[in-house]
XYZ file of C-alpha atoms in Angstrom:
743
model
C -108.411 -115.798 154.733
C -111.744 -114.694 153.320
C -112.206 -111.624 151.231
C -112.602 -108.269 153.100
C -116.043 -106.572 152.137
C -115.775 -105.101 148.941
C -111.950 -105.389 148.184
C -111.153 -107.081 144.726
C -107.860 -107.076 142.902
C -107.822 -105.452 139.513
C -105.246 -105.545 136.296
C -105.027 -102.859 133.858
C -103.016 -103.712 130.584
C -101.243 -101.406 128.934
C -102.302 -101.611 125.074
C -99.197 -101.176 122.718
C -100.550 -98.182 120.461
C -97.248 -96.179 121.317
C -98.140 -94.116 124.208
C -98.215 -94.946 127.953
C -99.975 -93.554 130.805
C -97.393 -91.253 133.177
C -94.510 -89.667 132.075
C -92.187 -91.742 130.175
C -88.469 -91.420 131.610
C -85.043 -93.432 131.143
C -84.385 -94.223 134.937
C -86.921 -94.741 137.477
C -84.471 -92.569 139.371
C -86.395 -89.499 137.842
C -89.637 -90.640 139.328
C -91.025 -88.682 142.243
C -91.081 -90.234 146.091
C -94.628 -90.469 145.781
C -94.928 -92.049 142.237
C -94.277 -95.577 140.920
C -92.031 -96.578 138.316
C -93.911 -99.210 135.760
C -91.895 -101.177 133.346
C -93.681 -102.429 130.308
C -92.771 -103.600 126.831
C -93.876 -101.134 123.988
C -93.645 -102.131 120.462
C -92.975 -99.288 118.031
C -93.083 -99.350 114.205
C -89.967 -101.146 113.789
C -88.453 -101.888 117.350
C -89.617 -103.169 120.578
C -87.981 -102.157 123.467
C -88.653 -101.713 127.357
C -90.628 -98.393 128.545
C -90.234 -96.889 131.980
C -93.021 -94.270 133.283
C -93.726 -92.638 136.235
C -97.261 -92.496 138.065
C -98.242 -90.762 140.978
C -99.450 -93.147 143.554
C -103.342 -93.156 144.980
C -103.883 -90.248 146.645
C -101.514 -87.900 144.736
C -101.588 -86.197 141.591
C -99.110 -85.021 138.837
C -97.104 -86.096 136.134
C -95.007 -88.645 138.077
C -91.895 -86.544 138.019
C -93.523 -84.457 140.708
C -96.381 -85.228 142.732
C -98.745 -83.312 144.973
C -100.961 -83.933 147.869
C -104.447 -82.444 146.773
C -105.219 -81.917 150.643
C -102.321 -79.434 151.010
C -102.110 -77.707 147.314
C -105.756 -77.266 146.315
C -105.238 -73.484 147.051
C -102.248 -73.404 144.502
C -100.114 -72.789 147.075
C -97.563 -75.256 146.040
C -97.358 -73.902 142.700
C -94.534 -71.750 141.695
C -95.180 -68.270 139.671
C -96.300 -69.091 135.731
C -98.215 -72.258 137.171
C -101.734 -73.043 138.123
C -103.586 -75.691 140.152
C -105.258 -78.586 138.376
C -107.075 -81.262 140.511
C -106.312 -83.963 138.038
C -102.784 -82.807 136.863
C -101.422 -80.982 139.823
C -99.505 -77.859 139.088
C -99.751 -76.979 135.357
C -97.743 -74.417 133.412
C -99.926 -71.314 132.393
C -99.888 -70.838 128.648
C -99.806 -67.156 128.332
C -99.794 -67.160 124.738
C -103.331 -68.735 124.432
C -104.844 -66.140 126.726
C -107.403 -63.890 124.869
C -105.372 -60.817 125.457
C -101.583 -61.948 124.178
C -98.698 -60.391 126.322
C -96.766 -60.001 123.537
C -97.066 -56.907 120.938
C -97.456 -57.620 117.034
C -95.108 -58.319 115.090
C -93.624 -60.001 118.129
C -94.220 -63.819 118.358
C -95.453 -65.234 121.568
C -93.477 -68.250 122.623
C -94.606 -70.173 125.667
C -91.712 -71.295 128.092
C -91.946 -73.356 131.475
C -93.491 -70.655 133.914
C -93.165 -67.801 131.588
C -93.173 -66.631 128.378
C -90.843 -64.983 125.778
C -91.625 -62.137 122.851
C -89.173 -62.534 120.344
C -89.163 -60.391 117.046
C -89.362 -61.864 113.946
C -86.042 -62.679 112.339
C -85.096 -60.307 109.488
C -81.718 -61.804 109.010
C -80.893 -63.065 105.670
C -79.132 -66.535 106.917
C -77.107 -67.941 104.007
C -76.880 -71.284 105.336
C -80.684 -71.619 105.885
C -82.668 -73.247 103.371
C -85.683 -71.395 101.722
C -87.706 -74.402 102.632
C -87.458 -73.847 106.366
C -91.145 -74.658 108.065
C -92.148 -73.514 111.574
C -94.785 -75.700 113.426
C -98.041 -74.572 115.265
C -98.781 -75.554 118.764
C -102.471 -74.399 119.406
C -102.554 -70.768 119.074
C -98.587 -70.395 119.384
C -95.934 -70.592 116.481
C -93.025 -72.711 117.536
C -89.718 -71.057 117.377
C -87.494 -72.345 114.143
C -86.354 -75.644 114.876
C -88.813 -76.903 117.092
C -92.052 -78.894 116.539
C -95.352 -79.604 118.636
C -94.730 -82.579 120.340
C -97.309 -83.759 123.273
C -98.901 -80.235 123.140
C -95.627 -78.180 123.685
C -92.852 -76.752 121.148
C -89.534 -78.891 121.729
C -86.721 -79.700 119.887
C -86.980 -83.139 117.903
C -83.438 -83.561 118.116
C -84.374 -84.479 121.781
C -87.537 -86.537 121.247
C -87.167 -89.155 118.195
C -87.478 -92.762 118.070
C -84.582 -95.020 116.387
C -85.050 -96.731 112.998
C -82.581 -99.279 113.428
C -83.331 -101.615 110.129
C -79.949 -102.706 108.702
C -82.036 -104.107 105.766
C -82.490 -100.595 104.683
C -78.617 -100.054 103.621
C -77.973 -98.825 100.087
C -75.749 -101.879 99.744
C -78.340 -104.337 100.562
C -79.306 -106.336 97.381
C -81.094 -109.202 98.749
C -84.300 -109.724 97.096
C -85.579 -112.645 98.985
C -87.281 -110.644 101.676
C -88.804 -107.283 100.343
C -90.131 -104.503 102.676
C -93.074 -101.891 102.378
C -92.972 -98.675 104.415
C -96.529 -98.014 103.437
C -98.117 -99.846 106.216
C -95.990 -98.482 109.204
C -97.958 -96.156 111.486
C -95.383 -93.092 111.608
C -95.741 -91.267 114.327
C -93.011 -88.183 115.253
C -89.594 -88.045 114.520
C -86.907 -90.869 113.477
C -83.292 -91.415 113.632
C -81.614 -93.879 111.326
C -78.834 -96.408 112.290
C -77.097 -99.335 110.339
C -75.556 -101.541 112.598
C -75.449 -99.172 115.596
C -74.123 -96.491 113.369
C -75.711 -93.162 112.866
C -77.185 -93.103 109.345
C -78.949 -90.679 106.938
C -81.570 -90.947 103.788
C -79.351 -90.790 100.745
C -79.406 -87.879 98.440
C -78.825 -89.817 95.190
C -80.713 -92.198 92.846
C -80.593 -95.494 94.310
C -80.951 -98.194 91.965
C -84.105 -100.435 92.265
C -84.222 -103.666 94.046
C -81.771 -102.295 97.026
C -82.597 -101.188 100.605
C -84.792 -104.438 101.528
C -87.390 -103.255 98.847
C -88.416 -103.016 95.146
C -88.467 -98.901 94.850
C -86.124 -97.292 97.097
C -86.915 -93.897 98.683
C -84.514 -90.895 98.487
C -84.364 -87.391 98.953
C -83.683 -84.787 95.885
C -82.163 -82.228 97.898
C -78.993 -82.021 99.907
C -79.811 -82.156 103.809
C -79.804 -79.125 105.803
C -76.176 -77.407 107.258
C -77.755 -75.353 109.730
C -79.190 -76.788 112.996
C -81.230 -74.032 113.915
C -83.959 -74.866 111.269
C -86.400 -77.601 110.068
C -86.799 -78.065 106.188
C -88.820 -79.894 103.845
C -87.309 -82.543 101.673
C -88.797 -84.236 98.595
C -88.731 -87.827 98.442
C -88.540 -89.997 95.362
C -88.295 -93.501 94.487
C -86.731 -95.628 91.916
C -88.339 -97.986 89.551
C -88.109 -99.141 85.922
C -85.204 -97.221 85.220
C -87.091 -93.673 86.619
C -85.635 -92.176 89.530
C -89.068 -90.739 90.383
C -91.509 -93.287 89.111
C -94.240 -93.036 91.856
C -95.582 -89.950 93.089
C -93.072 -88.166 95.413
C -94.214 -87.119 98.910
C -92.545 -84.558 101.300
C -90.654 -84.940 104.700
C -89.475 -82.920 107.251
C -85.608 -83.125 108.294
C -83.236 -81.538 110.861
C -79.797 -81.542 111.309
C -78.983 -81.907 115.223
C -75.934 -80.401 116.738
C -74.321 -83.584 117.657
C -74.050 -83.904 113.555
C -76.676 -86.386 113.152
C -80.262 -86.024 111.287
C -83.637 -86.634 112.498
C -86.715 -87.117 109.871
C -90.378 -86.829 110.521
C -91.498 -89.601 108.189
C -94.633 -90.227 106.563
C -95.838 -93.139 104.408
C -94.972 -93.693 100.863
C -97.630 -93.331 97.886
C -97.699 -96.951 97.437
C -96.153 -100.587 98.192
C -93.167 -101.626 97.617
C -91.351 -98.672 98.719
C -89.259 -98.335 101.748
C -86.774 -95.607 103.011
C -83.005 -96.254 102.273
C -80.426 -95.502 104.900
C -76.505 -94.811 104.292
C -73.837 -94.098 106.514
C -72.974 -90.418 106.637
C -69.459 -90.179 105.231
C -69.342 -86.416 105.191
C -69.458 -84.178 108.531
C -71.780 -81.144 108.456
C -70.581 -77.930 108.782
C -71.984 -76.428 112.017
C -71.699 -72.771 112.850
C -69.759 -71.741 115.652
C -72.758 -69.262 116.721
C -75.285 -71.931 116.813
C -76.461 -72.369 120.197
C -76.578 -75.771 121.634
C -80.606 -76.923 121.891
C -82.011 -76.353 125.375
C -83.078 -79.153 127.609
C -86.722 -79.387 127.767
C -88.571 -81.656 130.126
C -90.533 -83.599 127.321
C -91.723 -87.095 126.405
C -88.242 -88.849 125.183
C -88.130 -91.849 123.214
C -84.385 -93.064 124.046
C -82.527 -95.048 121.496
C -81.975 -98.470 123.236
C -78.695 -99.703 121.505
C -76.845 -102.722 122.682
C -73.536 -102.606 121.740
C -72.190 -105.974 120.549
C -69.124 -106.751 118.638
C -70.236 -108.272 115.486
C -69.112 -111.919 114.926
C -68.241 -113.144 111.835
C -68.957 -111.912 108.102
C -72.448 -112.606 108.122
C -74.522 -110.795 105.550
C -77.920 -111.254 107.600
C -80.134 -108.026 108.749
C -81.189 -107.209 112.077
C -84.510 -109.256 112.894
C -83.677 -111.826 110.498
C -84.483 -115.441 111.270
C -83.402 -118.754 110.326
C -83.995 -122.380 110.929
C -81.224 -124.659 111.572
C -80.468 -128.370 111.462
C -83.984 -129.470 110.194
C -84.492 -131.096 106.853
C -85.134 -127.809 104.873
C -84.814 -124.364 105.371
C -88.650 -124.445 106.525
C -87.822 -126.499 109.995
C -84.960 -126.511 112.772
C -83.991 -124.629 115.789
C -84.979 -120.869 115.538
C -82.503 -118.527 115.590
C -82.508 -114.808 115.178
C -80.026 -112.050 113.720
C -79.216 -109.215 116.669
C -76.368 -106.771 116.805
C -74.271 -108.820 114.091
C -74.672 -112.055 115.503
C -76.884 -115.113 115.392
C -78.482 -116.413 118.589
C -81.205 -118.964 119.454
C -84.923 -118.386 121.167
C -85.973 -119.816 124.605
C -88.875 -122.130 124.738
C -90.801 -120.711 127.574
C -94.189 -120.019 126.643
C -93.164 -121.029 123.178
C -96.152 -122.377 121.066
C -97.745 -122.586 117.551
C -98.816 -118.955 117.445
C -95.153 -117.823 117.927
C -94.009 -120.438 115.542
C -96.578 -119.215 112.811
C -95.060 -115.873 112.855
C -91.439 -117.285 112.093
C -92.937 -119.608 109.182
C -94.646 -116.435 107.853
C -91.344 -114.264 107.833
C -89.497 -117.064 105.906
C -92.219 -117.461 103.539
C -92.892 -121.177 104.726
C -96.273 -121.130 104.610
C -98.770 -122.322 107.746
C -97.295 -123.566 111.181
C -96.936 -127.560 111.542
C -95.449 -127.906 114.948
C -93.558 -125.962 117.502
C -90.927 -128.199 119.078
C -89.480 -127.270 122.510
C -86.498 -128.568 124.441
C -84.073 -128.155 121.636
C -85.566 -130.992 119.447
C -82.844 -129.961 116.844
C -80.242 -129.942 118.959
C -78.768 -127.060 121.385
C -77.352 -123.974 119.710
C -74.469 -122.090 120.894
C -73.668 -118.115 121.396
C -76.275 -115.624 122.783
C -80.014 -116.698 123.752
C -81.655 -113.526 122.274
C -85.098 -114.240 123.109
C -87.276 -115.591 126.027
C -91.027 -115.425 127.102
C -91.875 -114.762 123.335
C -95.617 -113.706 123.177
C -96.643 -113.286 119.413
C -100.497 -112.261 118.965
C -100.461 -113.959 115.443
C -100.687 -110.869 113.266
C -96.841 -109.707 113.679
C -94.644 -109.980 110.337
C -91.822 -110.563 111.909
C -90.539 -112.452 115.376
C -88.750 -109.257 116.419
C -92.268 -107.631 116.381
C -93.416 -109.991 119.012
C -93.302 -109.174 122.870
C -90.813 -110.504 124.775
C -88.388 -109.635 127.559
C -85.701 -107.894 125.697
C -83.020 -108.924 123.597
C -80.535 -111.088 125.544
C -82.665 -110.822 128.638
C -83.617 -114.817 129.758
C -83.366 -117.386 132.338
C -82.755 -120.236 130.138
C -79.967 -122.517 128.396
C -79.595 -123.806 125.139
C -81.378 -126.898 126.137
C -84.482 -124.977 126.004
C -83.820 -123.700 122.631
C -87.124 -123.299 120.565
C -87.728 -125.072 117.187
C -90.447 -124.673 114.233
C -91.579 -126.812 111.562
C -93.609 -125.148 108.879
C -95.493 -126.899 106.361
C -93.555 -125.835 103.283
C -90.670 -127.878 104.982
C -91.664 -130.433 102.709
C -90.283 -127.895 100.211
C -92.201 -126.085 97.510
C -91.229 -122.461 96.220
C -92.307 -120.047 93.725
C -89.813 -118.553 91.638
C -89.633 -115.042 89.538
C -92.816 -113.846 90.682
C -93.803 -110.577 91.984
C -94.031 -111.847 95.524
C -93.808 -115.082 97.423
C -97.268 -116.244 96.295
C -96.570 -116.155 92.691
C -93.878 -117.468 90.371
C -92.725 -120.619 88.661
C -93.445 -123.715 91.071
C -90.218 -125.586 92.125
C -89.848 -128.286 94.553
C -86.917 -129.523 96.496
C -85.863 -133.411 95.919
C -82.645 -135.432 96.276
C -80.811 -132.183 97.338
C -81.784 -129.849 94.658
C -84.660 -127.744 93.199
C -86.821 -128.864 89.978
C -89.624 -127.725 88.184
C -92.942 -129.113 87.421
C -94.269 -129.805 83.847
C -97.627 -128.038 82.679
C -98.970 -131.280 81.313
C -102.647 -131.439 82.906
C -101.768 -128.510 85.314
C -104.950 -126.589 86.383
C -106.577 -124.798 89.525
C -107.021 -127.840 91.684
C -103.114 -128.399 91.292
C -102.518 -124.425 92.031
C -104.690 -124.827 94.972
C -102.554 -126.962 96.621
C -99.406 -125.348 96.057
C -100.828 -122.204 97.582
C -102.605 -123.633 100.640
C -99.249 -125.231 101.215
C -97.280 -121.639 101.319
C -100.138 -120.060 103.331
C -100.834 -117.891 100.312
C -104.843 -118.324 100.367
C -106.537 -119.701 97.364
C -105.425 -120.069 93.614
C -106.175 -117.214 91.168
C -104.329 -118.584 88.143
C -102.802 -121.937 86.793
C -100.101 -120.643 84.209
C -98.297 -122.787 81.775
C -95.749 -122.472 79.116
C -93.352 -121.002 81.636
C -94.894 -117.670 82.258
C -92.273 -116.669 84.882
C -89.394 -117.961 82.747
C -87.704 -121.279 82.413
C -86.465 -123.049 85.083
C -83.070 -125.107 85.026
C -82.042 -128.542 86.697
C -84.392 -131.477 87.010
C -88.251 -131.719 86.052
C -89.421 -133.461 88.976
C -93.158 -133.781 88.291
C -95.354 -134.302 85.499
C -98.938 -135.174 84.842
C -99.793 -133.927 88.315
C -103.464 -134.541 89.119
C -104.666 -133.084 92.460
C -108.496 -133.427 93.995
C -107.511 -129.970 95.873
C -107.570 -131.019 99.317
C -104.155 -132.641 99.558
C -101.548 -131.132 102.090
C -98.611 -130.803 99.669
C -98.036 -130.989 95.948
C -96.089 -134.224 96.307
C -99.209 -136.047 97.634
C -101.073 -135.569 94.480
C -100.989 -138.248 91.773
C -98.204 -137.769 89.333
C -95.973 -139.896 87.162
C -93.063 -140.244 89.700
C -90.394 -137.939 90.939
C -88.182 -137.303 87.886
C -90.296 -139.158 85.335
C -91.842 -136.770 82.720
C -91.680 -135.847 78.754
C -91.149 -132.240 78.863
C -88.805 -129.402 78.487
C -88.427 -126.273 80.749
C -90.677 -124.441 77.998
C -93.490 -126.236 79.731
C -92.647 -125.227 83.299
C -95.834 -124.484 85.602
C -96.516 -121.284 87.574
C -99.444 -119.934 89.493
C -100.604 -116.811 90.991
C -102.272 -117.397 94.442
C -105.190 -114.800 95.312
C -103.356 -113.965 98.542
C -105.138 -110.275 99.617
C -102.641 -107.559 100.609
C -102.795 -106.490 104.368
C -100.765 -105.101 107.017
C -98.419 -108.059 107.050
C -98.257 -108.935 103.567
C -96.624 -107.128 100.791
C -97.714 -105.574 97.527
C -95.254 -104.970 94.853
C -95.024 -102.064 92.305
C -97.098 -103.080 88.881
C -94.885 -105.125 86.432
C -96.093 -106.700 83.261
C -98.605 -109.362 83.264
C -97.059 -112.711 82.496
C -97.727 -114.020 78.900
C -99.117 -117.145 77.689
C -101.503 -118.075 80.395
C -105.278 -118.895 80.757
C -106.999 -117.822 84.048
C -109.535 -120.310 85.504
C -112.535 -119.235 87.546
C -114.005 -121.252 90.029
C -117.599 -120.088 90.473
C -119.001 -119.745 94.166
C -121.560 -122.239 94.907
C -123.628 -120.760 97.581
C -126.925 -122.149 99.253
C -129.514 -119.667 99.839
C -130.906 -119.805 103.204
C -134.093 -118.520 104.976
C -133.403 -116.357 108.114
C -134.174 -118.740 110.938
C -135.672 -117.425 114.381
C -135.019 -114.082 115.981
C -131.375 -114.486 116.628
C -129.661 -111.046 117.576
C -126.254 -112.592 116.110
C -124.676 -110.237 113.280
C -123.311 -111.511 109.987
C -119.955 -113.470 110.529
C -120.269 -113.603 114.300
C -118.817 -116.769 115.490
C -119.591 -119.000 118.753
C -118.273 -121.915 120.721
C -120.980 -124.565 121.599
C -120.996 -127.604 123.943
C -117.637 -126.779 125.511
C -116.886 -126.156 129.196
C -116.905 -122.499 128.579
C -117.942 -119.730 125.921
C -114.014 -120.236 125.022
C -114.092 -123.883 123.796
C -116.372 -125.836 121.893
C -118.086 -126.631 118.478
C -117.383 -123.893 115.926
C -120.651 -122.012 114.513
C -120.919 -118.812 112.307
C -123.737 -116.981 111.526
C -124.749 -116.419 108.015
C -127.865 -115.143 106.380
C -129.893 -115.344 109.483
C -128.580 -118.830 110.559
C -126.180 -120.608 112.631
C -123.956 -122.988 111.128
C -120.875 -125.566 111.618
C -117.449 -125.429 109.975
C -116.182 -128.590 108.530
C -112.827 -130.038 109.819
C -111.235 -130.449 106.318
C -107.898 -128.874 106.657
C -108.884 -127.180 109.875
C -105.866 -126.416 112.168
C -104.229 -124.214 115.026
C -104.009 -121.186 112.744
C -107.834 -121.479 111.741
C -108.406 -121.730 115.467
C -106.368 -118.850 116.481
C -108.278 -116.587 114.465
C -111.614 -117.724 116.171
C -109.873 -117.577 119.696
C -108.924 -113.811 118.676
C -112.438 -112.981 117.510
C -114.126 -114.067 120.593
C -111.161 -112.294 122.985
C -110.509 -115.655 124.466
C -106.417 -115.429 124.050
C -103.976 -117.928 122.078
C -105.115 -121.078 120.504
C -104.856 -124.091 122.864
C -106.209 -127.042 120.215
C -108.204 -127.369 117.262
C -110.077 -130.524 117.477
C -111.804 -132.320 114.690
C -114.347 -135.385 113.921
C -117.259 -133.436 115.787
C -115.336 -133.624 119.153
C -118.031 -131.332 120.842
C -120.842 -133.314 119.231
C -122.328 -133.038 115.975
C -124.315 -129.934 115.132
C -127.527 -129.418 113.024
C -128.491 -127.197 110.344
C -126.224 -125.811 107.447
C -122.607 -126.478 107.062
C -121.474 -123.171 106.338
C -117.675 -123.218 105.676
C -115.461 -125.885 104.328
C -111.528 -125.756 103.340
C -110.881 -122.919 105.547
C -107.415 -121.703 105.186
C -106.545 -118.705 107.362
C -103.119 -117.276 107.392
C -103.504 -116.149 110.871
C -103.508 -112.504 110.656
C -107.275 -112.139 110.081
C -109.440 -110.599 112.278
C -112.429 -112.818 111.865
C -112.997 -116.283 110.432
C -115.193 -114.990 107.753
C -112.030 -113.115 106.342
C -110.176 -116.685 105.902
C -110.269 -118.228 102.410
C -112.892 -120.938 102.031
C -114.689 -122.651 99.579
C -117.823 -120.384 99.796
C -120.639 -120.349 102.449
C -122.629 -123.306 102.088
C -120.310 -125.137 99.627
C -118.904 -128.189 101.283
C -118.338 -131.762 100.704
C -118.902 -132.986 104.412
C -121.525 -134.026 107.050
C -121.856 -132.874 110.780
C -119.489 -135.963 111.923
C -116.841 -133.550 110.691
C -117.706 -130.428 112.657
C -114.525 -128.664 113.643
C -113.665 -127.387 117.279
C -111.826 -125.095 119.160
C -110.038 -124.852 122.603
C -108.437 -121.360 123.645
C -106.209 -120.808 126.464
C -109.106 -118.667 127.862
C -111.337 -121.696 128.374
C -109.233 -122.371 131.437
C -111.668 -120.089 132.742
C -110.351 -116.755 134.065
C -111.849 -113.395 133.059
C -111.793 -109.527 133.708
C -114.951 -108.154 134.849
C -116.231 -104.480 134.729
C -113.300 -102.873 133.048
C -112.958 -100.756 129.892
C -112.232 -103.583 127.846
C -111.686 -107.465 127.750
C -108.156 -106.758 128.881
C -108.809 -104.839 132.189
C -111.145 -105.200 135.260
C -111.561 -107.402 138.241
C -109.926 -110.849 138.177
C -112.522 -113.763 138.401
C -111.727 -117.725 138.014
C -114.339 -120.378 137.244
C -114.485 -123.297 139.545
C -117.134 -125.776 140.844
C -119.727 -124.459 138.157
C -119.548 -120.597 139.464
C -117.181 -117.773 139.112
C -115.307 -116.385 142.073
C -112.834 -113.474 142.602
C -109.333 -113.348 143.871
C -108.178 -111.901 147.030
C -105.488 -108.807 146.658
C -103.087 -110.198 149.613
C -99.640 -110.386 148.005
C -101.131 -109.255 144.593
C -98.481 -107.820 142.704
C -97.772 -107.217 138.676
C -96.051 -110.561 138.188
C -99.459 -112.178 139.274
C -101.231 -109.808 136.928
C -98.808 -110.589 134.167
C -99.689 -113.937 134.589
C -103.386 -113.184 134.014
C -102.744 -111.175 130.885
C -100.643 -113.784 129.405
C -103.297 -116.269 129.801
C -105.827 -114.176 128.520
C -104.088 -113.256 125.238
C -103.706 -109.525 126.633
C -99.663 -108.968 126.515
C -98.286 -108.017 129.777
C -99.415 -106.093 132.852
C -98.980 -102.221 133.030
C -100.768 -102.010 136.453
C -102.204 -103.806 139.138
C -104.729 -102.160 141.534
C -106.057 -102.617 145.169
C -109.381 -100.610 145.221
C -112.308 -100.351 147.340
C -115.044 -100.633 145.155
C -118.401 -98.996 145.685
C -120.528 -101.991 145.757
C -120.052 -105.983 146.446
C -119.632 -108.101 143.425
C -122.572 -110.497 142.866
C -120.398 -113.802 143.515
C -119.978 -115.326 146.876
C -116.292 -115.132 147.939
C -113.128 -115.369 146.685
C -111.599 -118.544 145.390
C -108.035 -118.205 146.424
C -106.935 -117.219 149.768
C-alpha cells in the first residue's frame, strides 16, 4: 500500500553508556498495564547483560511502573498525599527536605521518604563496632542516613543497588602473567559486588605479591573490612610493586557490609596502570549484631546480578572471558572458543566478520586479523555454543565486551562455529618485555620457538615485526640480548627487511637455522604503540641495557592550501563510489585533499574510515585505484591501524606526504552502510526516519508491521548496535521524498 500522509517509521538506538530510558526492572511483570517492556543489551565496565526497562506508552506519563493519563490526572487527583503532579513524570514525590523552610528542627536531620519525611535525632551512641571512618553522603541538600548513598537522586542502600564484578582473573591465586589487566581505564560508576567462579568474594586485606590477580601491581585494602552493616566506611587501597606494599600513590574507596554477609564497594580508578583490584573468597563469616535491622526495600534503580550457574567442567585454569583458537596451525588461528562459567564453548558464525575477528586477535596478542572463516572451517566443536550474533565495534579489548545475544542464547549448531586467522599465525612473539609490544624476538618453526640473531638488525627489521604483531611502528631495534638471552634454536641471522614485508620470515636471511651467533646476540625490539583505552601500560621498569635507538625522521612535503574547502584537518571522504560510504579514500591535510596509498592497506584500516564517517562496519578494502585514480598529493602510505582509532590520521603511517606510490595504488573503502540506508532528522546518526536509496533517489519505509526486529536489522546495518525503541509517529510535516519504497 502507499504511505499515509506524513506517517513514517522511526527508530531510536540505545547508546551503551550504562544508563537506559524508563525504569530498569528485573521482570517485565513489574511494568504497568499501560507500559511497554523493552529488552536491550547493555554493556557495563566488565560484563555484558540483558537490561529490561518499563516505558509508558504514547499518551501516558510516568516511570513505567505506574503510568497516568494526563487527561484525567492533570489536577493531581491521581496523586497520593506527599506527591505532586508533573506533566512529564506523573505523580512525583515531594522532597520536603528541600523546601525553603525545613519541616525538621535542628539538630534533627531531615530524611526524605516516599510520600513523607522523617526527622531523626543525630545518634550520640558510641557504637563499639562502628568505624571512626564511617561516612555519610549528601543527596541535594539532604544528608542520607548512615549506610545509604545518593543513587539516582535519592538515598538508597547500596546493598540493593550494585553491579557484579565477576572476573575470575582477579583471584589472588592467579599467577598467569601472559594476559595483564588495568583498572585505570574502566569507567567505574556506583557500587560493585565481587565474585570468583560465581562465589561471593572480597578485596584482600593483605599485601598481595606483585604479578598476581591478572596484573602487575595488585590492589588491596590496608584496613579490615567493616563488621557492622549499618554504615559505609572509607578504606585505603594500596598496590604492590618492586617489593613495596604501597609503591604507587594510594587511593580511597568506600565499603559496606551487607546484611546477607557480603561486601559491596564503591570503586574508583587507580593512580596508574597496570593496577587492578584483587579478589579472594571470604573465608571468615562477618559478625552481624542481632540488633541490626534488615535494610528496607526501596523502589530504586537496581542492577541485578546476572549469574548463570553452570557446573565447572574439567580442571581448566582459564579465566572468565578468556578466548583461544583451536585446530589451527598455531595459537593465532583456529576455531574460536570462549571460557564461561567454568567451561569452554564455541561462537556461532551468524554475522561473524573481520571486525569481530580483530577483537579476538587483539585479545590474544596476535596482531591484525587476516580472515574470519565461517561454517566450522577448523572443524566443529563440542559442548556449549556460548555466543551468537556477535556485533563488535572494533574497539573492544576482549570478545565478551562485544554485543551479543547473551551467553548460551543461540539458534546455531556446531556446523556454524566461527574461526579466526590472525596475521601473527605466521608465529612471531616478543618475550620478557614490559608488554606484548616489546621484548626479545622469537619465531616459531618446526614445532619450537627460537630467537633471531642481531647481526645487521635495524629499525626496518623491527618495523616488520611490530606491524606483524599489530603494535604500530618500531621505536627501537635492540641488540646484545637486551631483554635477556633466549634458549633453543637461533632461527634467523643476517635479516634484511625493506620494511613493508608482511612477516619477518619474508625478509631476506641466511635460511632458517643458519647462523654464526650465540644467544648473547639475540635481537629485541620496542614498538611505538601508543597507550589507549584498549592497550595496557605497565609500571615503570629499568630501561634495557646495551642498545641503540634509531630514529626515522619525518619526510613531510609542504603544500600550499588549495581552494576554499570547508573541510577540517584530518577529515576523510570517499570519492567515486555509489554513496558517501564507498569510494576512493581521500584525507584533508594542510588545506588540500589527497589520497592514501594501498601499501599494506587492509580491512582494519578501512574499518577506521567507516567508523570516522559513521558508515557502520567495513565491507571491503579495495586496492589498485578500484574507484579511479585521484590527483594531487598522496598524503598517507604504509597505514597500520590497530582498529581502535577514532580517525584515520591517528593510525601509524610514514608521515604526511612521505610515500613511494603512484595514484594507480590509491586505496578504497566500501562500508556496509554503502548498501544505502540512512536515518534522517534524528538526534544523531543512529536515530531518525528510515530511508533507503533506490533507483537514484531516497525513499521512506512504511510502518505497517514495523517492529523491533525490523529496527534491529537497520541498526546493525548502520553499525549502531541493537534497537531500543521503534516509533510510529505522526510528523508535523511531510518528508521531501515522494513516497515509501517498500509496501
